[in-house]
Amino acid sequence: MSRVAVKCHILAVAMACLVGLVASTGWADSIIWRGPTKPLTLGLSQDDVAQVEMPEPITSVTVENDDYVEILMLEGYNNRAFRMRSNLPKMATRMFMSGASGNTYIVILTTDVPYRSYVQVVNGLELDNVKRKVTKNFGPMDMVRAMAQDADIPGVSRETYVIPNWFRGSNMSFDLAEVWQTPALTGLVVHVRNESPQPNEVNIPAITIPKTSEWGTLRYASMENLRLAPAGQPNDKGVMFIIFMR
């Protein structure tokens, strides 16, 4: 088996694990817990009961204003599932849940957000670990190749992020189009337009690329065709791929 085939096989197996984890959580009715400092918000109703399933057994529950809500732990779910109802037409209070692992879940219970009859809380930290395993051997050149081929890769998130005239230079306009991310890499797809009536060449080392601390350190930039035709003629545009590493 070739190195490329081996890498694709590893990504496929890891993605199957990720899809299985997501599917088992009923993703469409889920909220993601990102850590003990990131409160969750659950919408409750006075007219109906919401069932909430946590990602692990819960050992204790404390409600800041326990007159505001009714909370019942369900049998047969290993202390993971609860039914909740608001006692008031309009209210908000906090609930503190301690998990068997030692995790603390801070939950805002309120009638101010849409009520859903069934919600599963997904441990986002576990999902992040799966993504890290999927993309462990995924390097900058793999990211550039995926962006150039417009290919979805397991464990790599991509988001349309259109910013026209993101930056300018040498009679050229650079439009940010997409942001691709793994836990270690950020890739940017940038559309370049020549605005000069003369041929123009993209001088990558001379470009001042906007960046944020969130993306990390600029490591790589590439463009298939650096020389652009005069504005308004064929080939007066190109695509640049920029890679940051955290």
Coordinates of C-alpha atoms in Angstrom, one line a residue:
M1 CA 0.0 0.0 0.0
S2 CA 1.4 3.4 -0.9
R3 CA 2.0 6.2 1.6
V4 CA -0.9 8.2 0.1
A5 CA -3.2 5.2 0.4
V6 CA -2.1 4.5 3.9
K7 CA -2.8 8.1 4.9
C8 CA -6.2 8.0 3.3
H9 CA -7.0 4.8 5.1
I10 CA -6.0 6.2 8.4
L11 CA -8.1 9.3 7.8
A12 CA -11.1 7.2 6.8
V13 CA -10.9 5.1 9.9
A14 CA -10.5 8.1 12.2
M15 CA -13.4 9.9 10.4
A16 CA -15.6 6.9 10.9
C17 CA -14.9 7.1 14.6
L18 CA -15.7 10.8 14.6
V19 CA -18.9 10.2 12.6
G20 CA -19.9 7.4 14.9
L21 CA -19.4 9.6 18.0
V22 CA -21.4 12.4 16.4
A23 CA -24.2 10.1 15.2
S24 CA -24.5 8.5 18.6
T25 CA -25.1 11.9 20.2
G26 CA -28.1 12.9 18.0
W27 CA -26.1 15.8 16.6
A28 CA -29.1 17.8 15.4
D29 CA -30.4 18.2 19.0
S30 CA -27.1 18.7 20.7
I31 CA -25.2 21.4 22.4
I32 CA -21.4 21.3 22.8
W33 CA -19.7 21.6 26.2
R34 CA -16.3 23.3 25.8
G35 CA -15.0 23.2 29.4
P36 CA -15.9 24.2 32.9
T37 CA -15.6 27.9 32.2
K38 CA -18.0 27.8 29.3
P39 CA -21.6 27.8 30.5
L40 CA -24.3 25.9 28.6
T41 CA -27.7 27.4 27.9
L42 CA -30.9 25.3 27.9
G43 CA -34.3 26.6 27.0
L44 CA -37.1 25.4 29.2
S45 CA -40.9 25.8 29.0
Q46 CA -43.7 25.9 31.6
D47 CA -45.9 24.0 29.2
D48 CA -43.8 20.9 28.4
V49 CA -40.9 18.8 29.7
A50 CA -37.4 18.9 28.3
Q51 CA -35.2 15.8 28.5
V52 CA -31.5 16.5 28.8
E53 CA -28.8 13.9 28.5
M54 CA -25.3 14.6 29.8
P55 CA -22.1 13.1 28.4
E56 CA -21.3 11.2 31.7
P57 CA -22.9 10.1 34.9
I58 CA -23.8 13.1 37.2
T59 CA -23.0 12.8 40.9
S60 CA -24.6 16.0 42.2
V61 CA -26.9 18.8 41.0
T62 CA -27.3 22.2 42.6
V63 CA -29.8 24.8 41.3
E64 CA -29.3 28.4 42.2
N65 CA -33.1 29.1 42.4
D66 CA -34.7 25.7 42.8
D67 CA -38.2 27.2 43.0
Y68 CA -37.8 28.2 39.4
V69 CA -37.5 24.7 37.9
E70 CA -38.5 21.1 38.4
I71 CA -35.7 18.6 37.8
L72 CA -36.0 14.8 37.8
M73 CA -33.2 12.3 37.2
L74 CA -34.4 9.4 35.0
E75 CA -33.9 5.8 35.9
G76 CA -32.1 3.5 33.4
Y77 CA -29.7 6.1 32.0
N78 CA -26.8 5.6 34.5
N79 CA -27.5 9.0 36.1
R80 CA -27.0 10.8 32.8
A81 CA -30.5 11.9 31.8
F82 CA -32.9 14.4 33.4
R83 CA -36.3 15.8 32.8
M84 CA -36.7 19.6 33.4
R85 CA -39.6 22.0 33.3
S86 CA -39.9 25.7 34.2
N87 CA -42.2 26.6 37.1
L88 CA -42.6 30.1 35.7
P89 CA -43.6 31.6 32.4
K90 CA -40.4 33.7 32.4
M91 CA -37.3 32.9 34.4
A92 CA -33.5 32.3 34.4
T93 CA -31.3 30.5 36.9
R94 CA -28.1 28.5 37.0
M95 CA -27.6 24.8 37.6
F96 CA -24.2 23.3 38.6
M97 CA -23.7 19.6 37.8
S98 CA -20.7 17.5 38.9
G99 CA -19.7 14.6 36.7
A100 CA -18.2 11.3 37.7
S101 CA -15.0 12.3 36.0
G102 CA -14.7 15.5 38.0
N103 CA -16.0 17.7 35.3
T104 CA -18.2 20.6 36.3
Y105 CA -21.0 21.7 34.0
I106 CA -22.5 25.2 34.6
V107 CA -25.9 25.3 32.9
I108 CA -28.1 28.4 32.4
L109 CA -31.7 27.4 32.5
T110 CA -34.0 30.0 31.0
T111 CA -37.3 30.6 29.1
D112 CA -35.6 33.3 27.1
V113 CA -34.2 30.9 24.5
P114 CA -36.1 28.4 22.3
Y115 CA -37.3 25.3 24.1
R116 CA -36.4 21.9 22.7
S117 CA -38.0 18.7 24.0
Y118 CA -34.7 16.6 23.8
V119 CA -31.2 17.8 24.1
Q120 CA -27.9 15.9 24.4
V121 CA -24.8 17.6 25.8
V122 CA -21.7 16.6 23.8
N123 CA -18.3 16.8 25.3
G124 CA -16.5 19.0 22.8
L125 CA -13.1 18.3 24.4
E126 CA -13.5 14.7 23.4
L127 CA -14.5 15.7 19.8
D128 CA -11.4 17.9 19.7
N129 CA -9.2 15.0 20.7
V130 CA -10.6 12.9 17.9
K131 CA -9.9 15.7 15.4
R132 CA -6.3 16.0 16.7
K133 CA -5.8 12.2 16.1
V134 CA -7.3 12.5 12.6
T135 CA -5.1 15.4 11.6
K136 CA -1.9 14.4 13.6
N137 CA 0.1 13.8 10.4
F138 CA -1.7 16.5 8.3
G139 CA 0.9 19.1 7.5
P140 CA 1.0 22.5 5.7
M141 CA 1.5 21.0 2.2
D142 CA -1.5 18.6 2.8
M143 CA -3.6 21.7 3.7
V144 CA -2.5 23.5 0.6
R145 CA -3.2 20.5 -1.6
A146 CA -6.7 20.1 0.0
M147 CA -7.5 23.8 -0.5
A148 CA -6.2 23.7 -4.1
Q149 CA -8.4 20.7 -4.9
D150 CA -11.4 22.1 -2.9
A151 CA -11.5 18.7 -1.1
D152 CA -13.2 18.1 2.2
I153 CA -10.8 16.4 4.6
P154 CA -11.9 14.5 7.8
G155 CA -11.0 16.6 10.9
V156 CA -10.5 19.8 8.9
S157 CA -13.2 22.5 9.3
R158 CA -13.7 25.0 6.5
E159 CA -15.8 28.2 6.7
T160 CA -16.7 30.7 4.0
Y161 CA -15.3 34.0 5.2
V162 CA -15.7 36.6 2.5
I163 CA -13.8 39.8 3.1
P164 CA -13.5 41.8 -0.2
N165 CA -10.3 43.9 -0.3
W166 CA -9.0 42.2 2.7
F167 CA -5.7 43.9 1.9
R168 CA -4.2 45.6 -1.1
G169 CA -0.8 46.2 -2.7
S170 CA 1.0 46.9 -6.0
N171 CA -2.3 47.6 -7.8
M172 CA -3.7 44.3 -6.7
S173 CA -6.6 43.4 -4.5
F174 CA -6.6 40.4 -2.1
D175 CA -10.0 39.0 -1.1
L176 CA -10.3 36.6 1.7
A177 CA -12.6 33.7 0.7
E178 CA -12.3 30.8 3.1
V179 CA -10.7 29.8 6.4
W180 CA -9.7 26.1 6.9
Q181 CA -8.6 24.9 10.3
T182 CA -7.2 22.0 12.2
P183 CA -6.1 22.1 15.9
A184 CA -2.6 23.0 14.6
L185 CA -3.1 24.8 11.3
T186 CA -5.1 27.6 9.8
G187 CA -5.3 27.8 6.0
L188 CA -6.6 30.8 4.1
V189 CA -7.9 30.9 0.6
V190 CA -7.3 34.3 -0.9
H191 CA -8.5 35.5 -4.4
V192 CA -6.1 37.9 -6.0
R193 CA -7.1 40.4 -8.7
N194 CA -4.9 42.6 -10.9
E195 CA -6.3 46.1 -11.1
S196 CA -3.5 47.5 -13.3
P197 CA -3.9 47.8 -17.1
Q198 CA -0.4 46.3 -17.3
P199 CA 0.7 42.7 -16.4
N200 CA 1.5 42.4 -12.8
E201 CA 3.4 39.9 -10.7
V202 CA 2.6 38.8 -7.1
N203 CA 5.7 39.2 -5.0
I204 CA 4.8 37.0 -2.0
P205 CA 7.8 37.9 0.2
A206 CA 6.9 41.6 -0.1
I207 CA 3.2 41.1 0.9
T208 CA 2.1 42.3 4.3
I209 CA -0.6 39.7 5.2
P210 CA -3.1 40.6 8.0
K211 CA -3.1 38.1 10.8
T212 CA -4.4 37.4 14.3
S213 CA -2.8 35.7 17.3
E214 CA -5.5 33.0 17.0
W215 CA -4.0 31.8 13.7
G216 CA -0.5 31.4 15.0
T217 CA 2.7 32.0 13.0
L218 CA 2.7 32.5 9.2
R219 CA 4.6 29.6 7.8
Y220 CA 3.8 29.3 4.1
A221 CA 2.2 31.1 1.2
S222 CA 1.8 29.8 -2.4
M223 CA 0.2 30.7 -5.6
E224 CA 0.0 28.6 -8.8
N225 CA 0.3 31.6 -11.2
L226 CA 2.2 34.6 -9.8
R227 CA 2.1 36.6 -13.0
L228 CA -1.4 38.1 -13.7
A229 CA -2.6 39.5 -17.0
P230 CA -3.8 43.1 -17.3
A231 CA -7.1 43.9 -15.6
G232 CA -10.2 42.8 -17.6
Q233 CA -8.3 40.2 -19.6
P234 CA -8.3 36.4 -19.1
N235 CA -6.0 35.3 -16.3
D236 CA -6.1 38.6 -14.5
K237 CA -7.0 36.7 -11.3
G238 CA -5.4 34.0 -9.2
V239 CA -5.7 32.1 -6.0
M240 CA -3.3 32.3 -3.1
F241 CA -3.0 29.8 -0.3
I242 CA -1.7 30.9 3.1
I243 CA -0.8 28.6 6.0
F244 CA -0.4 29.6 9.7
M245 CA 0.8 27.1 12.4
R246 CA -0.1 27.3 16.1

